[in-house]
Amino acid sequence: MNSRKKMMNEPSSEKQRWSLRKISVGMTSVLLGATMFWASGAGSQVKADTTTASEQAAQTQTNTARKAAGTESTEQTEDNNANADAGKTAETPAATNNGSQETTTESTAASSSAQNQGQAATATSSTTTKAASSILSQADSETANSNTSQAVTATSSATTEAVSSAANQTGQKVSSSNNKSHEAKAHTTSAASGSISQVNDGQPITGLRHYSNNKLEYYGKDHVQYRNRYASQGNKWYYFGSNGDAVTGLRHYGNNKLEYYGKDHVQYRNRYASQGNKWYYFGSNGDAVTGLRHYGNNKLEYYGKDHVQYRNRYYQEGNKFYYFGGNGDAMVTIRGAIENGKFNIYDIRTNKLIKSLDAGTWENLAYSMDANSINNVDGYLSYSGWYRPIGTSQDGKTWYKTGAGDWRPILMYVWPNKDVQAQFIKYFVNHGYENANYGLTKVLVANINKGTDATVLNTAAQNLRYVIEQSIATNKGTGKLANDINGFAATVPELSASSELSVQSIPNYKPNESGTVDNDQVIFVNDADSKYRLMNRTINNQTGNDNSDNSPELLVGNDIDNSNPVVQAENLNWEYFLLNYGKLMGYNQDGNFDGFRVDAADNIDADVFDQMGQLMNDMYHMKGNPQNANNHLSYNEGYHSGAARMLNKKGNPQLYMDSGEFYTLENVLGRANNRDNISDLVTNSIVNRQNDVTENEATPNWSFVTNHDQRKNLINRLIIKDHPGIAYIMGSAYKAEYANQAWQEFYADQKKTDKQYAQYNVPAQYAILLSNKDTVPQIYYGDLYSETAQYMQEKSIYYDAITTLMKARKQFVSGGQTMTKLSDNLIASVRYGKGVANANSEGTDSLSRTSGMAVIVGNNPQMAEQTISINMGRAHANEQYRNLLDTTDNGLTYNADGAENPETLTTDDNGILKVNVKGYSNPYVSGYLGVWVPVVSGNQDVTTNAATVSADSNKIFESNAALDSHMIYEDFSLYQPEPTSTENHAYNIIAQNAALFNNLGITDFWMAPAYTPFSMSRYNEGYSMTDRYNLGTNANPTKYGSGEELANAIAALHSAGLKVQEDIVMNQMIGFSGQEAVTVTRTNNRGIQIYVNGKTYANQIYFAYTTGGGNGQETYGGKYLSELQSKYPDLFTTRAISTGVAPDPTTRITQWSAKYQNGTSLQNIGIGLAVKLPNGDYAYLNGGNNDKFKTILPEQMGSIGYYVQQELKNKTFLPRQSYGRSSRRQKLRKQRNLVKARLKSTPAAVISISRL
């Protein structure tokens, strides 16, 4: 809102205006007078909107170099250009009062050159001296047209409104302040003249007056304020706008005139300024120059009619051609001229002809040397890119100037070598581009090769371009050409995926059932973009000094650099977002995740576990508080046993995954044959269960029979079996129908007694798992339901057995545990009951006698019938046990229905239970399974409340009866299909079945990774995602549903008493859409360089897909860091162990890029795509943010540097501008020399060509 109002009740005469009495009352100065007005409020200033011609005339100064005032407008833009160019150093003033920012650029070199050496700019800018009389003559005109003249919009900010007339405000306090004092002041005006004066301590002031927030105004010797006019003090010039404030930023005036005022309001003279990426130079009279400007030691630059300096572009003046580089300087002393159809290149200084390009050659040059005409990735050119040539021809005689849309493949003009050039000619001739008139027939080109004379190849290639242009005209577009050029590139090893050297190309390579190729990796070579990328700081190798059991860094996709403090802060932001998901998204206030299942934990910098644990402890106060901790489980996925040691040292911030238990169950019970010794079930896990009677001693852990990864591996084994000899079957040769075929085989095999692929003894494995002490068991969705049917619509053959055991765990499984080997093929596992520690304990709980369980498992289907004795413990002497699960020839029985053993058995006086067993072979059991529980009436719950267990104040999770009372349910399969309706969305079905999950004994719901996958994801699941914050929308739901449905499902599970953990994927991201030119080295999964078939590569430019993140990342990435820093400051002061640096909350990652990544799996792009020159240097296009090197292009596209280098040598480039002796200039020189030293050779000369 404008704070200036039209003045009311102004004094009617000059005499009356000054007849004011000042009365001092205490510290308050009050102005009295019948025609007085007031300014109210601290820092307020009241000013008239116009001034009269007579006032302007009275303000005239005698400086002869003054400028005449003209109709003006000022503009200010935010400048993010932090470049410091040679000869032009950047200065960034503070933001102006209107909210925008100005960025000015000050050249100490150019300024001192003009001022100290007396060199003036020789440009077309007017240097007219404006005398005081000129100002006087224009004053009346300005005032008369004040209503239509353009308003000043620079930093002349709004002032506080005038409040009311003096008559109504007698006795009010005037509170106007400047930047030096808080004395009372008041403006005075004249109704006749409209002039304004400023009173200071009763005396009208003159000269410059600073006030408020960097405000400046000027009062002449007659005390009248300057408006719409210049003023000077010493050699400093100012311009004061229509409200009297000195302007800042660019000011347009007169006939295409432009001047600039810095943050100090001083006019720029003999110096540079920049706004955005636009540069200007202001001459000795303050006007922005146009045209060619010579300066320094034979330096040259050019400014267009809009006063903007030319950078990375051509300029032609008459028959002279110039090219201006990234810092605005003319790069070379070469000029070009079109003479008799040829493009001739001369040395400007000697006028010597350097090179002559024939017609048909120079037309192929790029239309402009910038991104407007040349595809590039970070300045580097790719053979897969296109560019706009100057002209095209269908016959070599008539040439047509190209339009903005007339781009052609670079591979039509430039090739890595003669061999590829010859292949290009032959491929196109053999794919529909024959033309006998040009000698382009299959027969005539059959014998050309890399040994063919270069002139012959170049002529054939040029003729082929004419034929291609004819095809474009015929097909009315370049669609066919694009397909053909891609088809050709795929046949050239260095331009296609084969150049990346996949280990799949090794003879007799055997595909890995995991579906990934672990050693197909490239690492991003550390450069200025990252000083982190600490590889393999996993598990116990956090400091880089313990390789005893560390896991490789690189796994799949783009590997995120979790050692980077900015990434670590982003991880905390993401975790906070998920833990508050429903609230932050406005979906459901109770739809927030409670914890995490951490994917690929073995492959992540171990710092993240410290930081996740710290965040959750800060939020939920979990350390030493089992009740809070157990409400917020987090559990890591990892198959390295060393992770247990790591987590124990850290106070167990997450649960360890007991992979040893998984492998033991598989090897002892799951195999078809050659099964391991059954006693391994006792000892081969993180817990020895021979006599497990302790609390709070075992490593807190979770365990499983199978999961989505293991089921995927099984399906992949079938695919590999069904398609032998296809090395790339898990890569580019993979097809969805192969998986469908494998699933049919699996389902059929699962129902068989003699299985080939599916696991054996799944119910027996779950019986062991669900009766074990000191673990949190995990149930897999695919063992309960069909994985390829609609969600939860078809039960598996094991559903009844597993759910019976799940419910029994909640009712009976408690107390100490003893596992006893009864024979080489038979084992018994006994849980003694709630409050019963061991076989000799009487029990301490009311449920001691009615709880407990005996599980009997055998792994030999030929085991002879026998009677075994099981010690159920003294607490269970003379107690009846019922037959919960038993085995028969046909399968399993429930509650003795059809069982061979009786419905109940009774222990003897010592608590010994005797059971008949024998080996069986059916689709459910290969060996034996029997489960016995006490006979009880009704339901009972033997779980333990966390509030009743003791706690270690230094630990978050502890293994005890309370933690054992949890059961995790993995709710998804990678292969579950897309839902057929909204009703079939997994989230909606989960919400409907929340009570069922509770009844089954599930306490913790492991939700599928909810992130929207990238479009080419193999399983369309959230492990392959680029946007961590997009969990599905109504318009674009995931295959599980929308984010709102997810929040509602979480809330429904909460209402049923369950907690929900999200699968958090911090190791990798897959499917970025944006490319960067990154320097890579071929490595294995530990980042160590390897050779494949005797070949390797290092420090090569690779156009990797590394940038993106989606709208979610852009919106929410880093959004909550300030909030986190305020609530939990310790998160950002605790130094990470791997780096010694705390997470960095100052940088938001709104888009991912290579600087936040360690490397990537091979992306099948091609390692040889970056265009190189014959000398081995990479072609490069300087411009915008691409400023690593000078522009250097292949000769076919515009650069002739390597042709003229021997003649021009160091004369190719003009001498660098002197920077004097100042330390800043010396520093700039050092920086330039450092960059120069990094170049392999002097960049090639670049010339201009005329526009057709």
PDB file of C-alpha atoms in Angstrom, residues 784-985:
ATOM      1  CA  LEU A 784      -0.470 -66.300   3.515  1.00  0.00           C
ATOM      2  CA  TYR A 785      -1.885 -65.169   0.161  1.00  0.00           C
ATOM      3  CA  SER A 786      -1.376 -65.681  -3.539  1.00  0.00           C
ATOM      4  CA  GLU A 787       1.189 -63.142  -4.687  1.00  0.00           C
ATOM      5  CA  THR A 788      -0.158 -62.692  -8.189  1.00  0.00           C
ATOM      6  CA  ALA A 789      -3.885 -62.456  -7.379  1.00  0.00           C
ATOM      7  CA  GLN A 790      -5.736 -59.312  -6.331  1.00  0.00           C
ATOM      8  CA  TYR A 791      -4.703 -58.194  -2.865  1.00  0.00           C
ATOM      9  CA  MET A 792      -5.680 -60.689  -0.108  1.00  0.00           C
ATOM     10  CA  GLN A 793      -8.186 -62.376  -2.393  1.00  0.00           C
ATOM     11  CA  GLU A 794      -6.697 -65.888  -2.552  1.00  0.00           C
ATOM     12  CA  LYS A 795      -5.256 -67.726   0.447  1.00  0.00           C
ATOM     13  CA  SER A 796      -2.115 -69.807   0.089  1.00  0.00           C
ATOM     14  CA  ILE A 797      -1.934 -73.535   0.913  1.00  0.00           C
ATOM     15  CA  TYR A 798      -0.118 -72.593   4.133  1.00  0.00           C
ATOM     16  CA  TYR A 799      -2.595 -69.982   5.364  1.00  0.00           C
ATOM     17  CA  ASP A 800      -4.300 -72.199   7.960  1.00  0.00           C
ATOM     18  CA  ALA A 801      -1.070 -73.579   9.408  1.00  0.00           C
ATOM     19  CA  ILE A 802       0.668 -70.217   9.704  1.00  0.00           C
ATOM     20  CA  THR A 803      -2.314 -68.303  11.103  1.00  0.00           C
ATOM     21  CA  THR A 804      -2.890 -71.089  13.673  1.00  0.00           C
ATOM     22  CA  LEU A 805       0.688 -70.636  14.840  1.00  0.00           C
ATOM     23  CA  MET A 806       0.372 -66.821  14.832  1.00  0.00           C
ATOM     24  CA  LYS A 807      -2.658 -66.888  17.113  1.00  0.00           C
ATOM     25  CA  ALA A 808      -1.032 -69.514  19.345  1.00  0.00           C
ATOM     26  CA  ARG A 809       2.030 -67.297  19.875  1.00  0.00           C
ATOM     27  CA  LYS A 810      -0.146 -64.612  21.423  1.00  0.00           C
ATOM     28  CA  GLN A 811      -1.974 -67.161  23.589  1.00  0.00           C
ATOM     29  CA  PHE A 812       0.810 -69.506  24.700  1.00  0.00           C
ATOM     30  CA  VAL A 813       4.377 -68.542  23.725  1.00  0.00           C
ATOM     31  CA  SER A 814       6.225 -67.113  26.704  1.00  0.00           C
ATOM     32  CA  GLY A 815       8.891 -67.882  29.295  1.00  0.00           C
ATOM     33  CA  GLY A 816      12.287 -69.527  28.945  1.00  0.00           C
ATOM     34  CA  GLN A 817      13.204 -71.728  26.002  1.00  0.00           C
ATOM     35  CA  THR A 818      15.079 -75.001  25.608  1.00  0.00           C
ATOM     36  CA  MET A 819      15.831 -76.580  22.261  1.00  0.00           C
ATOM     37  CA  THR A 820      16.891 -80.213  22.439  1.00  0.00           C
ATOM     38  CA  LYS A 821      18.266 -82.452  19.721  1.00  0.00           C
ATOM     39  CA  LEU A 822      16.395 -85.750  20.116  1.00  0.00           C
ATOM     40  CA  SER A 823      18.121 -87.543  17.223  1.00  0.00           C
ATOM     41  CA  ASP A 824      20.022 -86.689  14.061  1.00  0.00           C
ATOM     42  CA  ASN A 825      16.762 -85.725  12.380  1.00  0.00           C
ATOM     43  CA  LEU A 826      14.533 -84.620  15.242  1.00  0.00           C
ATOM     44  CA  ILE A 827      14.437 -81.648  17.579  1.00  0.00           C
ATOM     45  CA  ALA A 828      12.085 -80.343  20.269  1.00  0.00           C
ATOM     46  CA  SER A 829      11.669 -76.708  21.216  1.00  0.00           C
ATOM     47  CA  VAL A 830       9.943 -75.991  24.535  1.00  0.00           C
ATOM     48  CA  ARG A 831       8.654 -72.660  25.847  1.00  0.00           C
ATOM     49  CA  TYR A 832       7.953 -73.019  29.572  1.00  0.00           C
ATOM     50  CA  GLY A 833       5.192 -70.428  29.947  1.00  0.00           C
ATOM     51  CA  LYS A 834       4.741 -66.911  31.276  1.00  0.00           C
ATOM     52  CA  GLY A 835       6.828 -66.354  34.372  1.00  0.00           C
ATOM     53  CA  VAL A 836       8.507 -69.750  34.016  1.00  0.00           C
ATOM     54  CA  ALA A 837      12.225 -69.334  33.379  1.00  0.00           C
ATOM     55  CA  ASN A 838      13.288 -72.968  33.013  1.00  0.00           C
ATOM     56  CA  ALA A 839      12.306 -76.596  33.587  1.00  0.00           C
ATOM     57  CA  ASN A 840      12.846 -76.339  37.334  1.00  0.00           C
ATOM     58  CA  SER A 841      10.847 -73.137  37.839  1.00  0.00           C
ATOM     59  CA  GLU A 842       7.413 -73.238  39.434  1.00  0.00           C
ATOM     60  CA  GLY A 843       6.323 -70.070  37.693  1.00  0.00           C
ATOM     61  CA  THR A 844       5.543 -66.576  38.970  1.00  0.00           C
ATOM     62  CA  ASP A 845       2.532 -65.562  36.883  1.00  0.00           C
ATOM     63  CA  SER A 846      -1.133 -66.460  37.022  1.00  0.00           C
ATOM     64  CA  LEU A 847      -0.788 -67.725  33.450  1.00  0.00           C
ATOM     65  CA  SER A 848       2.343 -69.789  34.124  1.00  0.00           C
ATOM     66  CA  ARG A 849       0.594 -73.138  34.094  1.00  0.00           C
ATOM     67  CA  THR A 850      -1.774 -72.466  31.187  1.00  0.00           C
ATOM     68  CA  SER A 851       0.909 -71.124  28.877  1.00  0.00           C
ATOM     69  CA  GLY A 852       3.899 -72.640  27.129  1.00  0.00           C
ATOM     70  CA  MET A 853       4.380 -74.681  23.966  1.00  0.00           C
ATOM     71  CA  ALA A 854       6.174 -77.749  22.623  1.00  0.00           C
ATOM     72  CA  VAL A 855       7.270 -77.778  18.964  1.00  0.00           C
ATOM     73  CA  ILE A 856       8.595 -81.025  17.525  1.00  0.00           C
ATOM     74  CA  VAL A 857      10.278 -80.870  14.119  1.00  0.00           C
ATOM     75  CA  GLY A 858      11.975 -83.533  12.011  1.00  0.00           C
ATOM     76  CA  ASN A 859      13.662 -83.186   8.624  1.00  0.00           C
ATOM     77  CA  ASN A 860      13.777 -86.818   7.488  1.00  0.00           C
ATOM     78  CA  PRO A 861      10.640 -88.165   5.791  1.00  0.00           C
ATOM     79  CA  GLN A 862      12.010 -91.712   6.284  1.00  0.00           C
ATOM     80  CA  MET A 863      12.287 -91.360  10.069  1.00  0.00           C
ATOM     81  CA  ALA A 864      11.020 -94.485  11.836  1.00  0.00           C
ATOM     82  CA  GLU A 865       8.054 -94.302  14.183  1.00  0.00           C
ATOM     83  CA  GLN A 866       9.089 -93.710  17.786  1.00  0.00           C
ATOM     84  CA  THR A 867       7.928 -92.268  21.078  1.00  0.00           C
ATOM     85  CA  ILE A 868       9.822 -89.277  22.395  1.00  0.00           C
ATOM     86  CA  SER A 869       9.876 -87.642  25.830  1.00  0.00           C
ATOM     87  CA  ILE A 870       9.738 -83.837  26.158  1.00  0.00           C
ATOM     88  CA  ASN A 871      10.365 -82.039  29.421  1.00  0.00           C
ATOM     89  CA  MET A 872       7.685 -79.356  29.696  1.00  0.00           C
ATOM     90  CA  GLY A 873       8.962 -78.325  33.158  1.00  0.00           C
ATOM     91  CA  ARG A 874       7.974 -78.797  36.767  1.00  0.00           C
ATOM     92  CA  ALA A 875       5.343 -76.079  36.481  1.00  0.00           C
ATOM     93  CA  HIS A 876       3.430 -78.276  34.052  1.00  0.00           C
ATOM     94  CA  ALA A 877       3.455 -81.594  35.925  1.00  0.00           C
ATOM     95  CA  ASN A 878       0.290 -83.637  35.393  1.00  0.00           C
ATOM     96  CA  GLU A 879      -1.106 -81.129  32.898  1.00  0.00           C
ATOM     97  CA  GLN A 880      -3.149 -81.821  29.807  1.00  0.00           C
ATOM     98  CA  TYR A 881      -1.787 -80.646  26.447  1.00  0.00           C
ATOM     99  CA  ARG A 882      -3.844 -80.512  23.293  1.00  0.00           C
ATOM    100  CA  ASN A 883      -2.764 -81.463  19.822  1.00  0.00           C
ATOM    101  CA  LEU A 884      -2.648 -78.051  18.062  1.00  0.00           C
ATOM    102  CA  LEU A 885      -0.836 -79.194  14.886  1.00  0.00           C
ATOM    103  CA  ASP A 886       0.122 -82.686  13.858  1.00  0.00           C
ATOM    104  CA  THR A 887       1.271 -84.519  10.737  1.00  0.00           C
ATOM    105  CA  THR A 888      -0.389 -87.330   8.818  1.00  0.00           C
ATOM    106  CA  ASP A 889       0.174 -88.956   5.460  1.00  0.00           C
ATOM    107  CA  ASN A 890      -2.143 -86.414   3.835  1.00  0.00           C
ATOM    108  CA  GLY A 891      -0.806 -83.254   5.420  1.00  0.00           C
ATOM    109  CA  LEU A 892      -1.449 -81.356   8.638  1.00  0.00           C
ATOM    110  CA  THR A 893      -4.232 -81.659  11.198  1.00  0.00           C
ATOM    111  CA  TYR A 894      -5.630 -78.934  13.442  1.00  0.00           C
ATOM    112  CA  ASN A 895      -6.843 -79.598  16.967  1.00  0.00           C
ATOM    113  CA  ALA A 896      -6.445 -83.357  16.385  1.00  0.00           C
ATOM    114  CA  ASP A 897      -9.061 -83.418  13.642  1.00  0.00           C
ATOM    115  CA  GLY A 898      -7.984 -86.574  11.787  1.00  0.00           C
ATOM    116  CA  ALA A 899      -4.736 -86.846  13.721  1.00  0.00           C
ATOM    117  CA  GLU A 900      -2.992 -90.101  14.485  1.00  0.00           C
ATOM    118  CA  ASN A 901      -2.016 -88.850  17.937  1.00  0.00           C
ATOM    119  CA  PRO A 902      -4.775 -88.361  20.504  1.00  0.00           C
ATOM    120  CA  GLU A 903      -6.504 -85.033  20.973  1.00  0.00           C
ATOM    121  CA  THR A 904      -4.827 -84.534  24.344  1.00  0.00           C
ATOM    122  CA  LEU A 905      -1.855 -85.891  26.214  1.00  0.00           C
ATOM    123  CA  THR A 906      -1.003 -85.515  29.922  1.00  0.00           C
ATOM    124  CA  THR A 907       2.426 -84.910  31.395  1.00  0.00           C
ATOM    125  CA  ASP A 908       3.714 -87.058  34.238  1.00  0.00           C
ATOM    126  CA  ASP A 909       4.665 -85.968  37.757  1.00  0.00           C
ATOM    127  CA  ASN A 910       7.879 -84.422  36.422  1.00  0.00           C
ATOM    128  CA  GLY A 911       6.215 -82.565  33.566  1.00  0.00           C
ATOM    129  CA  ILE A 912       7.358 -85.027  30.887  1.00  0.00           C
ATOM    130  CA  LEU A 913       5.187 -85.191  27.773  1.00  0.00           C
ATOM    131  CA  LYS A 914       5.445 -88.347  25.649  1.00  0.00           C
ATOM    132  CA  VAL A 915       4.543 -88.092  21.944  1.00  0.00           C
ATOM    133  CA  ASN A 916       4.562 -90.595  19.080  1.00  0.00           C
ATOM    134  CA  VAL A 917       6.355 -89.336  15.956  1.00  0.00           C
ATOM    135  CA  LYS A 918       7.424 -90.659  12.531  1.00  0.00           C
ATOM    136  CA  GLY A 919       8.577 -89.341   9.174  1.00  0.00           C
ATOM    137  CA  TYR A 920       6.034 -88.137   6.611  1.00  0.00           C
ATOM    138  CA  SER A 921       6.155 -86.817   3.082  1.00  0.00           C
ATOM    139  CA  ASN A 922       3.349 -84.585   1.771  1.00  0.00           C
ATOM    140  CA  PRO A 923       3.054 -81.084   0.282  1.00  0.00           C
ATOM    141  CA  TYR A 924       3.211 -79.532   3.780  1.00  0.00           C
ATOM    142  CA  VAL A 925       5.745 -81.622   5.654  1.00  0.00           C
ATOM    143  CA  SER A 926       8.919 -83.427   4.652  1.00  0.00           C
ATOM    144  CA  GLY A 927       9.838 -85.029   7.970  1.00  0.00           C
ATOM    145  CA  TYR A 928       7.636 -84.260  10.935  1.00  0.00           C
ATOM    146  CA  LEU A 929       5.789 -81.397  12.640  1.00  0.00           C
ATOM    147  CA  GLY A 930       3.839 -81.463  15.877  1.00  0.00           C
ATOM    148  CA  VAL A 931       2.774 -78.593  18.159  1.00  0.00           C
ATOM    149  CA  TRP A 932       1.310 -79.067  21.653  1.00  0.00           C
ATOM    150  CA  VAL A 933      -0.153 -76.414  23.985  1.00  0.00           C
ATOM    151  CA  PRO A 934      -1.856 -76.535  27.396  1.00  0.00           C
ATOM    152  CA  VAL A 935      -5.594 -77.145  27.479  1.00  0.00           C
ATOM    153  CA  VAL A 936      -7.328 -73.883  28.437  1.00  0.00           C
ATOM    154  CA  SER A 937     -10.865 -72.608  28.415  1.00  0.00           C
ATOM    155  CA  GLY A 938     -11.385 -69.456  26.424  1.00  0.00           C
ATOM    156  CA  ASN A 939      -8.737 -67.070  25.130  1.00  0.00           C
ATOM    157  CA  GLN A 940      -5.742 -65.744  27.003  1.00  0.00           C
ATOM    158  CA  ASP A 941      -3.028 -63.231  26.190  1.00  0.00           C
ATOM    159  CA  VAL A 942       0.499 -63.997  27.396  1.00  0.00           C
ATOM    160  CA  THR A 943       2.201 -60.968  25.880  1.00  0.00           C
ATOM    161  CA  THR A 944       4.195 -58.736  28.216  1.00  0.00           C
ATOM    162  CA  ASN A 945       3.601 -55.035  28.749  1.00  0.00           C
ATOM    163  CA  ALA A 946       6.794 -53.023  28.223  1.00  0.00           C
ATOM    164  CA  ALA A 947       6.051 -51.022  31.364  1.00  0.00           C
ATOM    165  CA  THR A 948       6.775 -54.128  33.469  1.00  0.00           C
ATOM    166  CA  VAL A 949      10.318 -54.848  32.233  1.00  0.00           C
ATOM    167  CA  SER A 950      13.579 -53.369  33.449  1.00  0.00           C
ATOM    168  CA  ALA A 951      15.519 -51.020  31.188  1.00  0.00           C
ATOM    169  CA  ASP A 952      19.068 -49.921  30.492  1.00  0.00           C
ATOM    170  CA  SER A 953      19.196 -46.136  30.323  1.00  0.00           C
ATOM    171  CA  ASN A 954      21.851 -46.318  27.575  1.00  0.00           C
ATOM    172  CA  LYS A 955      19.833 -48.495  25.205  1.00  0.00           C
ATOM    173  CA  ILE A 956      16.842 -47.960  22.985  1.00  0.00           C
ATOM    174  CA  PHE A 957      15.833 -51.558  22.245  1.00  0.00           C
ATOM    175  CA  GLU A 958      16.420 -54.542  24.534  1.00  0.00           C
ATOM    176  CA  SER A 959      15.580 -58.190  23.967  1.00  0.00           C
ATOM    177  CA  ASN A 960      13.074 -59.256  26.604  1.00  0.00           C
ATOM    178  CA  ALA A 961       9.558 -60.599  26.994  1.00  0.00           C
ATOM    179  CA  ALA A 962       8.054 -57.236  26.025  1.00  0.00           C
ATOM    180  CA  LEU A 963       9.951 -57.036  22.743  1.00  0.00           C
ATOM    181  CA  ASP A 964       9.248 -60.744  22.116  1.00  0.00           C
ATOM    182  CA  SER A 965       5.550 -59.913  22.326  1.00  0.00           C
ATOM    183  CA  HIS A 966       5.806 -58.155  18.957  1.00  0.00           C
ATOM    184  CA  MET A 967       5.108 -59.748  15.588  1.00  0.00           C
ATOM    185  CA  ILE A 968       5.918 -58.046  12.269  1.00  0.00           C
ATOM    186  CA  TYR A 969       3.830 -58.556   9.145  1.00  0.00           C
ATOM    187  CA  GLU A 970       5.339 -57.780   5.722  1.00  0.00           C
ATOM    188  CA  ASP A 971       2.230 -56.753   3.868  1.00  0.00           C
ATOM    189  CA  PHE A 972       3.286 -56.995   0.214  1.00  0.00           C
ATOM    190  CA  SER A 973       4.869 -58.954  -2.610  1.00  0.00           C
ATOM    191  CA  LEU A 974       6.891 -57.443  -5.432  1.00  0.00           C
ATOM    192  CA  TYR A 975       4.661 -59.319  -7.838  1.00  0.00           C
ATOM    193  CA  GLN A 976       1.236 -58.279  -6.605  1.00  0.00           C
ATOM    194  CA  PRO A 977      -0.647 -56.974  -9.629  1.00  0.00           C
ATOM    195  CA  GLU A 978      -2.199 -53.612 -10.299  1.00  0.00           C
ATOM    196  CA  PRO A 979      -5.600 -53.358  -8.595  1.00  0.00           C
ATOM    197  CA  THR A 980      -8.643 -53.757 -10.797  1.00  0.00           C
ATOM    198  CA  SER A 981     -10.639 -51.124  -8.910  1.00  0.00           C
ATOM    199  CA  THR A 982     -10.332 -48.527  -6.167  1.00  0.00           C
ATOM    200  CA  GLU A 983     -11.987 -51.006  -3.799  1.00  0.00           C
ATOM    201  CA  ASN A 984      -9.120 -53.390  -4.486  1.00  0.00           C
ATOM    202  CA  HIS A 985      -6.447 -50.864  -3.533  1.00  0.00           C
TER     203      HIS A 985
END
